[in-house]
Coordinates of C-alpha atoms and ligand atoms in Angstrom, one line a residue:
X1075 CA 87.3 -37.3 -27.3
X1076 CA 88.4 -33.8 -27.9
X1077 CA 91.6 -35.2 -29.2
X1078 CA 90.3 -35.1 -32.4
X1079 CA 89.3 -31.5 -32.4
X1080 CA 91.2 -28.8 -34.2
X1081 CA 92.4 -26.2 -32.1
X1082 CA 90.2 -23.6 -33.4
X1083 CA 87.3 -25.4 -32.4
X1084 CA 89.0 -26.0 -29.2
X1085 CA 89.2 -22.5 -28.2
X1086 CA 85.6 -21.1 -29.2
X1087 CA 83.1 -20.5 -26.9
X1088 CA 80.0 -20.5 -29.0
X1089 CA 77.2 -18.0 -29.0
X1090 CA 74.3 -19.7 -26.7
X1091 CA 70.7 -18.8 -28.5
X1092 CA 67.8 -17.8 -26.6
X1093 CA 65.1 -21.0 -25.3
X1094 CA 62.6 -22.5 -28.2
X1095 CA 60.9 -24.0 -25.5
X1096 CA 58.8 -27.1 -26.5
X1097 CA 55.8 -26.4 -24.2
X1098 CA 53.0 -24.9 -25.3
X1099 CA 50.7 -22.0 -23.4
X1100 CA 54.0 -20.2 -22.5
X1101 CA 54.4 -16.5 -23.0
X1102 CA 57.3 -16.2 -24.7
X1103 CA 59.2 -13.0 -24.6
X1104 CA 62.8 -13.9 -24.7
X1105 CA 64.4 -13.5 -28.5
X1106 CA 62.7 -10.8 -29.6
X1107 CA 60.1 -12.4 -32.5
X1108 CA 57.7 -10.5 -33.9
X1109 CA 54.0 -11.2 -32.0
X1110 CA 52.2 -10.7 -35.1
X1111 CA 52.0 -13.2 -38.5
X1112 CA 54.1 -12.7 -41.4
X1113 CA 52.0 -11.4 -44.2
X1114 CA 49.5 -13.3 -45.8
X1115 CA 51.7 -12.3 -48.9
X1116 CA 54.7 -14.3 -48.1
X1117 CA 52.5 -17.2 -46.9
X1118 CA 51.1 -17.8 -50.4
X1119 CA 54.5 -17.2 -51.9
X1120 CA 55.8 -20.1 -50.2
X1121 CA 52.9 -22.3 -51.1
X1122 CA 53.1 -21.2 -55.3
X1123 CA 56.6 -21.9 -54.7
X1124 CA 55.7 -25.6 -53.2
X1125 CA 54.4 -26.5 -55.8
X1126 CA 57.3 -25.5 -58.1
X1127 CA 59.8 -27.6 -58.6
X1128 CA 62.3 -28.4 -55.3
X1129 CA 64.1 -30.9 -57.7
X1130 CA 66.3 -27.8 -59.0
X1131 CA 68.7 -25.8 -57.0
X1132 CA 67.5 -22.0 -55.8
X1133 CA 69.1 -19.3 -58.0
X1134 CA 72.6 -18.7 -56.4
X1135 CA 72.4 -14.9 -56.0
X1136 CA 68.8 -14.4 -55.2
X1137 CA 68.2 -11.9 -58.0
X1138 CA 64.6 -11.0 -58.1
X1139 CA 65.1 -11.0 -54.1
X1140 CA 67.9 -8.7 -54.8
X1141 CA 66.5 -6.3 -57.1
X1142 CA 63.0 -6.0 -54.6
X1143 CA 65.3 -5.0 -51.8
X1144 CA 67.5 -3.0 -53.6
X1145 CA 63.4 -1.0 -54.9
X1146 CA 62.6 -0.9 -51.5
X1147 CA 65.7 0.8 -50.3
X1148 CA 66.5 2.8 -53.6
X1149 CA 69.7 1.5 -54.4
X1150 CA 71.4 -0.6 -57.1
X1151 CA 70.8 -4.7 -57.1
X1152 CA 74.8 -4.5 -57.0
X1153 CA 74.4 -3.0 -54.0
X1154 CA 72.6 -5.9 -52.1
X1155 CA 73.8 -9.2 -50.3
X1156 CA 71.4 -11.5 -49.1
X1157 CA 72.2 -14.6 -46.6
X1158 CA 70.3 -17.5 -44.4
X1159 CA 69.7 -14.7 -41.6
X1160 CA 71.3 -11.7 -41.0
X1161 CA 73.9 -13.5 -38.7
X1162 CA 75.5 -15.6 -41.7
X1163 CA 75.8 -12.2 -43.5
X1164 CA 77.3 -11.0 -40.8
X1165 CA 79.8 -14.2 -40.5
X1166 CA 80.7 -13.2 -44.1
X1167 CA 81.4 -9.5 -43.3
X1168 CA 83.4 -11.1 -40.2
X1169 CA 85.8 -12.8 -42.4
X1170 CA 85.3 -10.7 -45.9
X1171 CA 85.6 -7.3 -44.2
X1172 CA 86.9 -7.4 -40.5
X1173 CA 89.7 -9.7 -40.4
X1174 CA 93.1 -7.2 -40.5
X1175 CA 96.1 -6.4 -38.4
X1176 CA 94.6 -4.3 -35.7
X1177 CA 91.8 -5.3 -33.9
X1178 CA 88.7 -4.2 -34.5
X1179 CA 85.9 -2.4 -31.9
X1180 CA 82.8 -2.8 -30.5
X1181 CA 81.0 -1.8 -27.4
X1182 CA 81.6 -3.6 -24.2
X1183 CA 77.7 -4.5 -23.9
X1184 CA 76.6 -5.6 -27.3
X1185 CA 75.3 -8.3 -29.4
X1186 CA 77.4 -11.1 -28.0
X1187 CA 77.8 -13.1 -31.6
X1188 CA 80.2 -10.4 -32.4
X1189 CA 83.3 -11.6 -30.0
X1190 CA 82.2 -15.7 -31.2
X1191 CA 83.0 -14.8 -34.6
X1192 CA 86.2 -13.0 -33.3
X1193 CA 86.9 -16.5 -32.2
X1194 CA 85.8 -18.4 -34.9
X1195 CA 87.8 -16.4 -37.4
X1196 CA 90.8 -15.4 -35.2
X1197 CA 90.2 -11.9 -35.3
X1198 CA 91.6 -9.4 -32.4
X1199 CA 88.5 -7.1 -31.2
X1200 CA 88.7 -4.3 -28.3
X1201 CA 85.5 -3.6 -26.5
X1202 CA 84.9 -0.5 -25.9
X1203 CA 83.1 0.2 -23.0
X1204 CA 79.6 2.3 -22.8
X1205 CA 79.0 5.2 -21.2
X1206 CA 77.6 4.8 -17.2
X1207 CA 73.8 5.3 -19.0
X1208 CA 74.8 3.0 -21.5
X1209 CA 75.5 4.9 -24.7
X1210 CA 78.0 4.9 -27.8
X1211 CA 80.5 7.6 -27.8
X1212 CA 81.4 8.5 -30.8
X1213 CA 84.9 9.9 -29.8
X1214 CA 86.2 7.0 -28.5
X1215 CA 86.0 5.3 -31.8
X1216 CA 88.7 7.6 -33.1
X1217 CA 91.6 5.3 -32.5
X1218 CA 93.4 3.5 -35.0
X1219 CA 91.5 0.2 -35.8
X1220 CA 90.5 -2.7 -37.8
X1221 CA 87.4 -1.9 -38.2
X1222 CA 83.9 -0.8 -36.2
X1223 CA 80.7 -3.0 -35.4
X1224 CA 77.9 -2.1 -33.1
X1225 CA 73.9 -2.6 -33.8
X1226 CA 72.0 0.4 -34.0
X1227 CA 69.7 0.7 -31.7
X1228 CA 72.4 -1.5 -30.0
X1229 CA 71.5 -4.9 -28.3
X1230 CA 70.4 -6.1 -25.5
X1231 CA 70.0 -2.1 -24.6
X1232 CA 67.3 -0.7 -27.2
X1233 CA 69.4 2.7 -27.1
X1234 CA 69.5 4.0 -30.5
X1235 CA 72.5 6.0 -31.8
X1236 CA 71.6 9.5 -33.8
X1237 CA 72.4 8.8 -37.7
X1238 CA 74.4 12.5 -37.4
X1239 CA 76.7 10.7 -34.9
X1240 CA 77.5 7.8 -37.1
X1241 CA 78.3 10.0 -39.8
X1242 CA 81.1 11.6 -37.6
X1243 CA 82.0 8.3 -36.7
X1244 CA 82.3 7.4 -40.7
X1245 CA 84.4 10.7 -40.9
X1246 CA 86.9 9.8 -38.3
X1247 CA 87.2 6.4 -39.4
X1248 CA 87.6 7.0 -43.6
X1249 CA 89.9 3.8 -43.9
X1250 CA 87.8 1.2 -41.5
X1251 CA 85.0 -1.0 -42.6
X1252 CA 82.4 0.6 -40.6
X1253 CA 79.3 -2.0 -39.9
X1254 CA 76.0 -0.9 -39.1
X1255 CA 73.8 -4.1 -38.0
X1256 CA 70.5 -2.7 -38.1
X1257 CA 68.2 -5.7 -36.7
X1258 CA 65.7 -3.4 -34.9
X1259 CA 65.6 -0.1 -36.6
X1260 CA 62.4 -0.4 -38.3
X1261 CA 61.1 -0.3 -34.7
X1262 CA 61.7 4.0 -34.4
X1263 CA 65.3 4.9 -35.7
X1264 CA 66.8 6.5 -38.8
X1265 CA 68.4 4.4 -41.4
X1266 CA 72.3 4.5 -42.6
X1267 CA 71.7 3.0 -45.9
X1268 CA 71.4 6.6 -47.2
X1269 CA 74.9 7.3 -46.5
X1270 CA 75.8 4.2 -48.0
X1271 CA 76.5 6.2 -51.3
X1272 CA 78.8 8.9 -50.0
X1273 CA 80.6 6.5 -47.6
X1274 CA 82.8 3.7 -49.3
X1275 CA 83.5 1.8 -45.9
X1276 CA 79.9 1.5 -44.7
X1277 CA 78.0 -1.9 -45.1
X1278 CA 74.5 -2.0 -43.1
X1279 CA 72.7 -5.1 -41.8
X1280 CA 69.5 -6.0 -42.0
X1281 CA 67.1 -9.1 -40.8
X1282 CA 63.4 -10.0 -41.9
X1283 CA 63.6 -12.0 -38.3
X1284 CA 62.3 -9.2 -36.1
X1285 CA 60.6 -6.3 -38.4
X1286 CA 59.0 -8.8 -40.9
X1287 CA 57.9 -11.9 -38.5
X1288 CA 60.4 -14.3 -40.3
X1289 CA 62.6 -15.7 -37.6
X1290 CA 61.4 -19.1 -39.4
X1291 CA 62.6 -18.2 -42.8
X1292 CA 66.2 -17.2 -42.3
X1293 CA 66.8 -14.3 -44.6
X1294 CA 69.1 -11.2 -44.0
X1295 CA 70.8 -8.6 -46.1
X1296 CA 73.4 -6.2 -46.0
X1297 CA 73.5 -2.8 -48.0
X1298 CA 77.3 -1.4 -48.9
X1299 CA 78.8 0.1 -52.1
X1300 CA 79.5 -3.1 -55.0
X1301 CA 83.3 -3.5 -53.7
X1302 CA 81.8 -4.3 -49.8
X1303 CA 79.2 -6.6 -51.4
X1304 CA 81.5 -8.3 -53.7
X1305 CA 83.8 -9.6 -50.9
X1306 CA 80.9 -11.0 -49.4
X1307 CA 80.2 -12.6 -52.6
X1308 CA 83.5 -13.8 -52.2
X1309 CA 83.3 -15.7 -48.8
X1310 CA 79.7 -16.6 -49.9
X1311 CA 80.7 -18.8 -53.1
X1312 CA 84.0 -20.3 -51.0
X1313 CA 81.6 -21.6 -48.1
X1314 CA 77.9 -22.3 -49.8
X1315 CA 76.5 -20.8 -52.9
X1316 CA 72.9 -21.8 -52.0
X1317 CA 72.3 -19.9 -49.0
X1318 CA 68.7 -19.5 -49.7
X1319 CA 66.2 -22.1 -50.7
X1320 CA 63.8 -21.3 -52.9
X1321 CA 60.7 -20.9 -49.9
X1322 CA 63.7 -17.9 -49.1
X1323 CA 63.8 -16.3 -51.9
X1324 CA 60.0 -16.1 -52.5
X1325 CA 58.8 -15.6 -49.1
X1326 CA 61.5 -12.9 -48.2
X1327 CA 60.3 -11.0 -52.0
X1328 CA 56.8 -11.5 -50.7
X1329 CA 57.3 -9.6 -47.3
X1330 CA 59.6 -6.8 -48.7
X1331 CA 57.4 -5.9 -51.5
X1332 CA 54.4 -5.7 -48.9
X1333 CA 55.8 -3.0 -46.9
X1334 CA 52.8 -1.8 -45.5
X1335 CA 52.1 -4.7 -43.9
X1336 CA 56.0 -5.0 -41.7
X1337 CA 55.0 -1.4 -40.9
X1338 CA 51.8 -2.0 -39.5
X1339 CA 52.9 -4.6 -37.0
X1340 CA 55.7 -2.5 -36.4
X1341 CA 53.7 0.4 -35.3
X1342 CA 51.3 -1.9 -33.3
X1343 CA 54.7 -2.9 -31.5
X1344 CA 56.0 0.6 -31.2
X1345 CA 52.5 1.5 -29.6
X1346 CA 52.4 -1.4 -26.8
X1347 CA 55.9 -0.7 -26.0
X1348 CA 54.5 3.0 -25.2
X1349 CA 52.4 1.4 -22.9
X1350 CA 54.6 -1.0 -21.3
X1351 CA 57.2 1.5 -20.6
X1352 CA 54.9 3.2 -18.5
X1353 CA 53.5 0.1 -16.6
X1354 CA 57.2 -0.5 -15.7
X1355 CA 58.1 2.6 -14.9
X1356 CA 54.8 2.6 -12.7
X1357 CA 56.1 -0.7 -10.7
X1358 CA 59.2 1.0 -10.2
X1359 CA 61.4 -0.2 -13.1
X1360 CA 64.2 1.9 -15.0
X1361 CA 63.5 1.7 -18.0
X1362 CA 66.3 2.3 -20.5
X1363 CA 64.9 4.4 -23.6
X1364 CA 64.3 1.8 -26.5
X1365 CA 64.2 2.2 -30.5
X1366 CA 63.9 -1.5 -30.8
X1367 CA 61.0 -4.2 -30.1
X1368 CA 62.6 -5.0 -26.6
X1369 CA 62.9 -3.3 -23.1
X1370 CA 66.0 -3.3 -21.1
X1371 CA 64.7 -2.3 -17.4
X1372 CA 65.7 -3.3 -14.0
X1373 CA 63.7 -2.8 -10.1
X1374 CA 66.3 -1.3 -7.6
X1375 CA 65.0 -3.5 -5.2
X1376 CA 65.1 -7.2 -7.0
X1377 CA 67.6 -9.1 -8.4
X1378 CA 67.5 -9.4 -12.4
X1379 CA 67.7 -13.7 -12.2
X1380 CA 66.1 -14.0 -9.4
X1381 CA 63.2 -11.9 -11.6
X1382 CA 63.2 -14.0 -14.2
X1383 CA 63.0 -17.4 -12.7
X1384 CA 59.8 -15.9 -10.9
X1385 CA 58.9 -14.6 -14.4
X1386 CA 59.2 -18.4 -15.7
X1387 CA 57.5 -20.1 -12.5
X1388 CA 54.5 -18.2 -13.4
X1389 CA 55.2 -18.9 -17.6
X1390 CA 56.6 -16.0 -18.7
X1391 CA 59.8 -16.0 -20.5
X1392 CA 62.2 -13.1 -20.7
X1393 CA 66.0 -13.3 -21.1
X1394 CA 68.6 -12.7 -18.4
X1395 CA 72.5 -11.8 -19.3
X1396 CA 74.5 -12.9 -16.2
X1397 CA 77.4 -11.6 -17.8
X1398 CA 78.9 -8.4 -18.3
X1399 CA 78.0 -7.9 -14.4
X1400 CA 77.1 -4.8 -15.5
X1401 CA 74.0 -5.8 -17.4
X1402 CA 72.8 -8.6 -14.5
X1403 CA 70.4 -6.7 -12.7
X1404 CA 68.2 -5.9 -15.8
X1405 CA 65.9 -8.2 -17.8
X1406 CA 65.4 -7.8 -21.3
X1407 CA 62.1 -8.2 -22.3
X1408 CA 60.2 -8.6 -26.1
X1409 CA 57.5 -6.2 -26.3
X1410 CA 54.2 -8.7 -27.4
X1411 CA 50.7 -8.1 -28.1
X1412 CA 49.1 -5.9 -25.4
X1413 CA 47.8 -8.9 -23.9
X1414 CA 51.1 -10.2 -23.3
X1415 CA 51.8 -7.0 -21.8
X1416 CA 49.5 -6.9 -19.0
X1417 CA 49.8 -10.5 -18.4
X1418 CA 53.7 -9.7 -18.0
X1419 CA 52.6 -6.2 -15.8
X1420 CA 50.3 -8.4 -13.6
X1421 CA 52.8 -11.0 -12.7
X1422 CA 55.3 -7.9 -12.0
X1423 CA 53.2 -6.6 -9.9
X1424 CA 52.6 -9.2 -7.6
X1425 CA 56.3 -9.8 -7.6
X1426 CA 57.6 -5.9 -7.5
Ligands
LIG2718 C1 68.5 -11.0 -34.0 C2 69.7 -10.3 -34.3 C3 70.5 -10.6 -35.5 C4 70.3 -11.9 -36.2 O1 69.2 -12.0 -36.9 P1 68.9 -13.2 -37.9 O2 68.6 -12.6 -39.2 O3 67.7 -13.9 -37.3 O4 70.1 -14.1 -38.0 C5 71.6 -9.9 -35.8 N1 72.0 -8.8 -35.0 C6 71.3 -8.5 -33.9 C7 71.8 -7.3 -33.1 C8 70.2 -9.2 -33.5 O5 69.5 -8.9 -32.4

């Protein structure tokens, strides 16, 4: 019944999210949530605002969410867009910020929404390809372009990208929206958002999904000088001006104001993956260095699927890429609690 189909529709090949799987008892290790509870914070947030009124519409532009992340970071509310997830604010910068003549880059191995939205919005993209140990260069970013997206630490790798070497990259590239999506770098690396005021093409990314324990809630932001965030306005109020409900809003406050807290279970998270780098490494994994809350490792002697379905026979979950061929003998693997750890060592070993 395609017939009916547009034929933008008809050419996408959508992004394919990582298992929710219903069963219960598994050990789930395969989209990179956060092993530890929101705060306790953002849990009674949502409940006071339960028993508010749901009958009114959520405040359009998230202001008080706006002005605590904009505190939290040290920058002006104008300087703050906030969507349902980082990957709608992204969708926006897509469209708002990408969308030109030439096309734009990103690396070869990467976070594989960013060639669907390429699709979705008709916009021509290069990949450029990583080095042979799997790093950004810089340099070959100096060509003319539409503009430049990578995440930093990039995905599914965990490698994280010196902030000196983006700021050469922002120097080389003074007329291209530059986008930093920074999903994992509360997990070890240093922030753009303080170049955000000397660089008028830079827009960074954020989630509460990974850092904050809020894959449930939906809320991203992006950081970039008021022009950058008011074309994002833009797309926002020609698409849906309520992006956030009002459990959102007050949840998302909740968790930013209680920093402490994200960086607590961040450090626990930082400190098991210590220890699970070194158990891989022990069963003979390479181990590629990670800034984020995931591994990306691979045995010389076993295949990466072949891995993974052992992985899930015994109730582990872990996610396989099949595709760059590149990437298909490694798994990439959500650092858990320590117990999930040395459940997931055990079951290497007797695999390995
Ligand atoms: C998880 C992830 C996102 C999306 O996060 P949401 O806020 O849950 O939509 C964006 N970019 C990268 C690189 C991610 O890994």
């Amino acid at each position: 019944m395609s017939q009916y189909w547009s034929a933008v529709v008809r050419g996408l090949t959508p992004y394919v999210p990582g298992e929710q799987p219903k069963l219960a008892k598994l050990i789930k290790l395969n989209t990179n949530e956060n092993p530890y509870g929101p705060s306790p914070k953002v849990l009674e947030a949502v409940r006071a605002e339960a028993a508010e009124s749901l009958r009114l519409y959520p405040d359009p532009n998230s202001d008080r969410l706006r002005a605590g992340i904009a505190a939290y970071h040290g920058v002006a509310p104008d300087q703050v867009f906030v969507g349902n997830g980082s990957d709608e604010v992204l969708a926006h910068a897509f469209l708002a910020l990408l969308k030109h003549e030439r096309p734009i880059l990103f690396p070869d191995i990467t976070y594989s929404f960013y060639p669907v939205y390429c699709g979705l919005y008709e916009i021509a993209h290069r990949a450029v390809p990583l080095t042979d140990t799997f790093e950004i260069r810089v340099d070959d970013y100096f060509v003319p372009n539409g503009g430049i997206i990578f995440p930093n630490p990039n995905a599914p790798t965990g490698r994280l990208l010196a902030r000196a070497e983006i700021e050469r990259l922002l120097a080389g590239n003074p007329d291209s929206v530059v986008v930093i999506d920074e999903a994992y770098i509360d997990f070890g690396g240093e922030s753009a958002v303080c170049l955000v005021a000397r660089h008028p093409q830079l827009l960074v990314t954020r989630t509460l999904s990974k850092s904050h324990a809020l894959a449930g809630l939906r809320v991203g932001y992006a950081i970039g000088q008021p022009h950058l965030i008011e074309a994002l306005n833009r797309v926002k109020d020609s698409f849906n001006s309520y992006p956030l409900d009002r459990f959102a809003q007050a949840g998302a406050l909740a968790s930013v104001e209680d920093h402490a807290y994200f960086e607590s279970i961040c450090a626990k998270v930082v400190a098991t993956r210590t220890q699970l780098v070194a158990g891989m490494e022990q069963l003979g994994f390479e181990v590629l260095p990670s800034a984020a809350n995931f591994i990306f490792a691979r045995h010389p002697a076993h295949d990466g699927a072949a891995l993974a379905a052992a992985l899930r026979e015994r109730s582990i979950i872990v996610r396989h890429f099949r595709n760059p061929a590149r990437i298909s003998p490694f798994l990439r693997i959500t650092v858990g609690t320590d117990a999930e750890s040395d459940a997931l060592l055990t079951a290497l070993k007797a695999l390995c």
